[in-house]
Amino acid sequence: MSPRSASVNEELRRRSRERLLQATVELVAEHGYEATTLADIARRAGVARGLVSYYFPGKRQLLQSAVHRLMHRTLQAALERAPRPSGPDAGQELMARAIDAILGLAHDHPLLMRTHMAGILTAAGFIQCPEQQRLAQLLRETVVAYGSSDPDADYPLLRALLMGSVVAMLLPGAAMPQARLRAELLQRYGLAWESGVPPDEEAPGGTRTPGPVRGGQR
């Protein structure tokens, strides 16, 4: 039997890593971070326990990569959903879809997203990984499509606004409603309430829709 080629080995490693990321999202969402062990994750993924440490230095890093993968895949699906926006207002629709995708994750997966945000605020901080880089690229491309003249400055601002809104939605004892936060973000970027995927709730009273913001300027 001939040995596997390098490309076959690389694909097997990629699949194993993907299974670990998916298993992490599932188990933390079901049982919480503390109750989920690396052995549990390896068992759910169907891989050897030692393979977890081969790919990730610890559980916190594994969780961040797993959630960034979920965010990336959710955002990509939202941006590519048919009908694909076109014409001069395409960038505004893409921005609204991006906002709704991230806020939707906080709404649909509160325990997972709260755990993720808490991890980012620990000493380990924000971890760079391939999944985070893909998410960042999508958000940056959205900012460019929106019409930013300085995406290197406007992308971090969008990221900060989205992260702040997720924290506000998930803050125990003082959570803000998704509709209110969505309205503020849409107003910041000059987007109509009907853009993207509006929640079932009506737009908060008094919400205005000013002209689009360009280049990070109000």
GROMACS .gro file of C-alpha atoms in nm:
model
  218
    1MET     CA    1   0.000   0.000   0.000
    2SER     CA    2   0.153   0.331  -0.107
    3PRO     CA    3   0.179   0.611   0.149
    4ARG     CA    4  -0.075   0.893   0.134
    5SER     CA    5   0.026   1.201  -0.058
    6ALA     CA    6   0.094   1.531   0.116
    7SER     CA    7  -0.228   1.676  -0.025
    8VAL     CA    8  -0.435   1.386   0.113
    9ASN     CA    9  -0.274   1.425   0.456
   10GLU     CA   10  -0.341   1.798   0.450
   11GLU     CA   11  -0.709   1.739   0.368
   12LEU     CA   12  -0.739   1.486   0.650
   13ARG     CA   13  -0.586   1.735   0.894
   14ARG     CA   14  -0.824   2.006   0.773
   15ARG     CA   15  -1.125   1.781   0.824
   16SER     CA   16  -1.012   1.683   1.173
   17ARG     CA   17  -0.968   2.048   1.268
   18GLU     CA   18  -1.311   2.133   1.129
   19ARG     CA   19  -1.471   1.852   1.331
   20LEU     CA   20  -1.304   1.980   1.648
   21LEU     CA   21  -1.432   2.332   1.587
   22GLN     CA   22  -1.785   2.211   1.521
   23ALA     CA   23  -1.784   1.983   1.824
   24THR     CA   24  -1.669   2.273   2.043
   25VAL     CA   25  -1.955   2.497   1.932
   26GLU     CA   26  -2.209   2.221   1.990
   27LEU     CA   27  -2.085   2.116   2.334
   28VAL     CA   28  -2.033   2.464   2.478
   29ALA     CA   29  -2.378   2.566   2.354
   30GLU     CA   30  -2.527   2.256   2.519
   31HIS     CA   31  -2.336   2.238   2.846
   32GLY     CA   32  -2.140   2.559   2.894
   33TYR     CA   33  -1.767   2.624   2.888
   34GLU     CA   34  -1.668   2.491   3.229
   35ALA     CA   35  -1.862   2.166   3.191
   36THR     CA   36  -1.708   2.093   2.850
   37THR     CA   37  -1.372   1.917   2.856
   38LEU     CA   38  -1.120   1.870   2.580
   39ALA     CA   39  -1.182   1.496   2.606
   40ASP     CA   40  -1.553   1.560   2.546
   41ILE     CA   41  -1.470   1.764   2.239
   42ALA     CA   42  -1.236   1.502   2.099
   43ARG     CA   43  -1.497   1.232   2.158
   44ARG     CA   44  -1.771   1.431   1.984
   45ALA     CA   45  -1.537   1.508   1.694
   46GLY     CA   46  -1.430   1.145   1.663
   47VAL     CA   47  -1.057   1.216   1.694
   48ALA     CA   48  -0.783   1.123   1.940
   49ARG     CA   49  -0.754   1.345   2.249
   50GLY     CA   50  -0.394   1.428   2.166
   51LEU     CA   51  -0.499   1.578   1.835
   52VAL     CA   52  -0.672   1.864   2.016
   53SER     CA   53  -0.343   1.979   2.167
   54TYR     CA   54  -0.173   1.939   1.829
   55TYR     CA   55  -0.401   2.205   1.678
   56PHE     CA   56  -0.480   2.428   1.977
   57PRO     CA   57  -0.275   2.530   2.283
   58GLY     CA   58  -0.581   2.520   2.510
   59LYS     CA   59  -0.957   2.518   2.543
   60ARG     CA   60  -0.991   2.896   2.538
   61GLN     CA   61  -0.808   2.922   2.206
   62LEU     CA   62  -1.013   2.636   2.066
   63LEU     CA   63  -1.337   2.808   2.165
   64GLN     CA   64  -1.237   3.138   2.009
   65SER     CA   65  -1.148   2.969   1.682
   66ALA     CA   66  -1.472   2.771   1.690
   67VAL     CA   67  -1.689   3.077   1.744
   68HIS     CA   68  -1.500   3.279   1.485
   69ARG     CA   69  -1.565   2.995   1.241
   70LEU     CA   70  -1.936   3.006   1.324
   71MET     CA   71  -1.939   3.384   1.280
   72HIS     CA   72  -1.750   3.364   0.952
   73ARG     CA   73  -1.979   3.099   0.807
   74THR     CA   74  -2.293   3.278   0.924
   75LEU     CA   75  -2.175   3.610   0.785
   76GLN     CA   76  -2.070   3.458   0.453
   77ALA     CA   77  -2.409   3.290   0.413
   78ALA     CA   78  -2.587   3.618   0.486
   79LEU     CA   79  -2.379   3.817   0.238
   80GLU     CA   80  -2.422   3.556  -0.036
   81ARG     CA   81  -2.791   3.490   0.020
   82ALA     CA   82  -3.008   3.522  -0.290
   83PRO     CA   83  -3.101   3.758  -0.431
   84ARG     CA   84  -2.748   3.897  -0.427
   85PRO     CA   85  -2.755   4.276  -0.392
   86SER     CA   86  -2.651   4.475  -0.696
   87GLY     CA   87  -2.650   4.830  -0.818
   88PRO     CA   88  -2.555   5.150  -0.635
   89ASP     CA   89  -2.722   5.045  -0.307
   90ALA     CA   90  -2.562   4.700  -0.289
   91GLY     CA   91  -2.307   4.809  -0.030
   92GLN     CA   92  -2.579   4.937   0.202
   93GLU     CA   93  -2.768   4.610   0.182
   94LEU     CA   94  -2.449   4.413   0.251
   95MET     CA   95  -2.378   4.628   0.556
   96ALA     CA   96  -2.730   4.565   0.689
   97ARG     CA   97  -2.691   4.192   0.630
   98ALA     CA   98  -2.361   4.192   0.820
   99ILE     CA   99  -2.518   4.372   1.115
  100ASP     CA  100  -2.812   4.133   1.123
  101ALA     CA  101  -2.590   3.826   1.095
  102ILE     CA  102  -2.382   3.915   1.401
  103LEU     CA  103  -2.674   4.035   1.614
  104GLY     CA  104  -2.864   3.724   1.508
  105LEU     CA  105  -2.589   3.503   1.647
  106ALA     CA  106  -2.614   3.677   1.984
  107HIS     CA  107  -2.990   3.622   1.977
  108ASP     CA  108  -2.977   3.258   1.865
  109HIS     CA  109  -2.671   3.143   2.065
  110PRO     CA  110  -2.662   3.357   2.381
  111LEU     CA  111  -2.463   3.117   2.601
  112LEU     CA  112  -2.204   3.051   2.333
  113MET     CA  113  -2.159   3.417   2.240
  114ARG     CA  114  -2.153   3.534   2.602
  115THR     CA  115  -1.880   3.279   2.677
  116HIS     CA  116  -1.687   3.391   2.369
  117MET     CA  117  -1.701   3.759   2.463
  118ALA     CA  118  -1.600   3.683   2.822
  119GLY     CA  119  -1.299   3.492   2.692
  120ILE     CA  120  -1.186   3.783   2.477
  121LEU     CA  121  -1.187   4.006   2.785
  122THR     CA  122  -0.958   3.773   2.981
  123ALA     CA  123  -0.581   3.803   3.003
  124ALA     CA  124  -0.543   3.584   2.693
  125GLY     CA  125  -0.731   3.849   2.497
  126PHE     CA  126  -0.814   3.846   2.129
  127ILE     CA  127  -0.656   3.548   1.955
  128GLN     CA  128  -0.551   3.563   1.592
  129CYS     CA  129  -0.635   3.245   1.403
  130PRO     CA  130  -0.733   3.147   1.047
  131GLU     CA  131  -1.103   3.162   1.136
  132GLN     CA  132  -1.071   3.510   1.282
  133GLN     CA  133  -0.878   3.625   0.977
  134ARG     CA  134  -1.151   3.500   0.743
  135LEU     CA  135  -1.413   3.680   0.950
  136ALA     CA  136  -1.206   3.999   0.945
  137GLN     CA  137  -1.165   3.978   0.568
  138LEU     CA  138  -1.540   3.947   0.516
  139LEU     CA  139  -1.613   4.245   0.740
  140ARG     CA  140  -1.344   4.450   0.569
  141GLU     CA  141  -1.485   4.363   0.227
  142THR     CA  142  -1.828   4.472   0.350
  143VAL     CA  143  -1.687   4.807   0.459
  144VAL     CA  144  -1.525   4.849   0.117
  145ALA     CA  145  -1.848   4.760  -0.063
  146TYR     CA  146  -2.032   5.008   0.157
  147GLY     CA  147  -1.810   5.282   0.016
  148SER     CA  148  -1.548   5.347   0.281
  149SER     CA  149  -1.260   5.564   0.171
  150ASP     CA  150  -1.046   5.436   0.460
  151PRO     CA  151  -1.129   5.069   0.525
  152ASP     CA  152  -0.824   5.020   0.747
  153ALA     CA  153  -0.981   5.264   0.992
  154ASP     CA  154  -1.347   5.186   0.931
  155TYR     CA  155  -1.322   4.808   0.962
  156PRO     CA  156  -1.197   4.818   1.325
  157LEU     CA  157  -1.475   5.065   1.404
  158LEU     CA  158  -1.741   4.835   1.259
  159ARG     CA  159  -1.592   4.543   1.453
  160ALA     CA  160  -1.598   4.745   1.775
  161LEU     CA  161  -1.958   4.856   1.721
  162LEU     CA  162  -2.071   4.499   1.656
  163MET     CA  163  -1.882   4.362   1.956
  164GLY     CA  164  -2.026   4.633   2.178
  165SER     CA  165  -2.378   4.555   2.060
  166VAL     CA  166  -2.332   4.183   2.125
  167VAL     CA  167  -2.212   4.257   2.479
  168ALA     CA  168  -2.507   4.489   2.534
  169MET     CA  169  -2.751   4.220   2.417
  170LEU     CA  170  -2.600   3.958   2.647
  171LEU     CA  171  -2.520   4.162   2.960
  172PRO     CA  172  -2.680   3.972   3.250
  173GLY     CA  173  -2.936   4.183   3.432
  174ALA     CA  174  -2.909   4.477   3.194
  175ALA     CA  175  -2.951   4.334   2.845
  176MET     CA  176  -3.067   4.570   2.574
  177PRO     CA  177  -3.320   4.457   2.311
  178GLN     CA  178  -3.190   4.352   1.973
  179ALA     CA  179  -3.426   4.588   1.790
  180ARG     CA  180  -3.297   4.893   1.976
  181LEU     CA  181  -2.934   4.810   1.911
  182ARG     CA  182  -3.007   4.726   1.548
  183ALA     CA  183  -3.180   5.061   1.504
  184GLU     CA  184  -2.877   5.244   1.643
  185LEU     CA  185  -2.638   5.062   1.410
  186LEU     CA  186  -2.858   5.118   1.107
  187GLN     CA  187  -2.882   5.485   1.191
  188ARG     CA  188  -2.505   5.504   1.231
  189TYR     CA  189  -2.462   5.372   0.877
  190GLY     CA  190  -2.764   5.544   0.722
  191LEU     CA  191  -2.956   5.224   0.650
  192ALA     CA  192  -3.331   5.170   0.627
  193TRP     CA  193  -3.501   4.946   0.883
  194GLU     CA  194  -3.624   4.726   0.598
  195SER     CA  195  -3.267   4.649   0.489
  196GLY     CA  196  -3.110   4.316   0.570
  197VAL     CA  197  -3.329   4.081   0.773
  198PRO     CA  198  -3.538   4.290   1.013
  199PRO     CA  199  -3.648   4.113   1.333
  200ASP     CA  200  -4.015   4.045   1.394
  201GLU     CA  201  -4.030   4.349   1.622
  202GLU     CA  202  -4.125   4.686   1.482
  203ALA     CA  203  -3.866   4.958   1.450
  204PRO     CA  204  -3.826   5.148   1.779
  205GLY     CA  205  -4.023   5.472   1.783
  206GLY     CA  206  -3.847   5.777   1.652
  207THR     CA  207  -3.587   5.584   1.454
  208ARG     CA  208  -3.451   5.798   1.174
  209THR     CA  209  -3.274   5.686   0.861
  210PRO     CA  210  -3.022   5.958   0.767
  211GLY     CA  211  -2.811   5.953   0.456
  212PRO     CA  212  -2.534   5.694   0.430
  213VAL     CA  213  -2.217   5.752   0.627
  214ARG     CA  214  -1.902   5.739   0.415
  215GLY     CA  215  -1.540   5.705   0.521
  216GLY     CA  216  -1.627   5.678   0.888
  217GLN     CA  217  -1.771   6.029   0.900
  218ARG     CA  218  -2.100   6.123   1.067
   0.00000   0.00000   0.00000
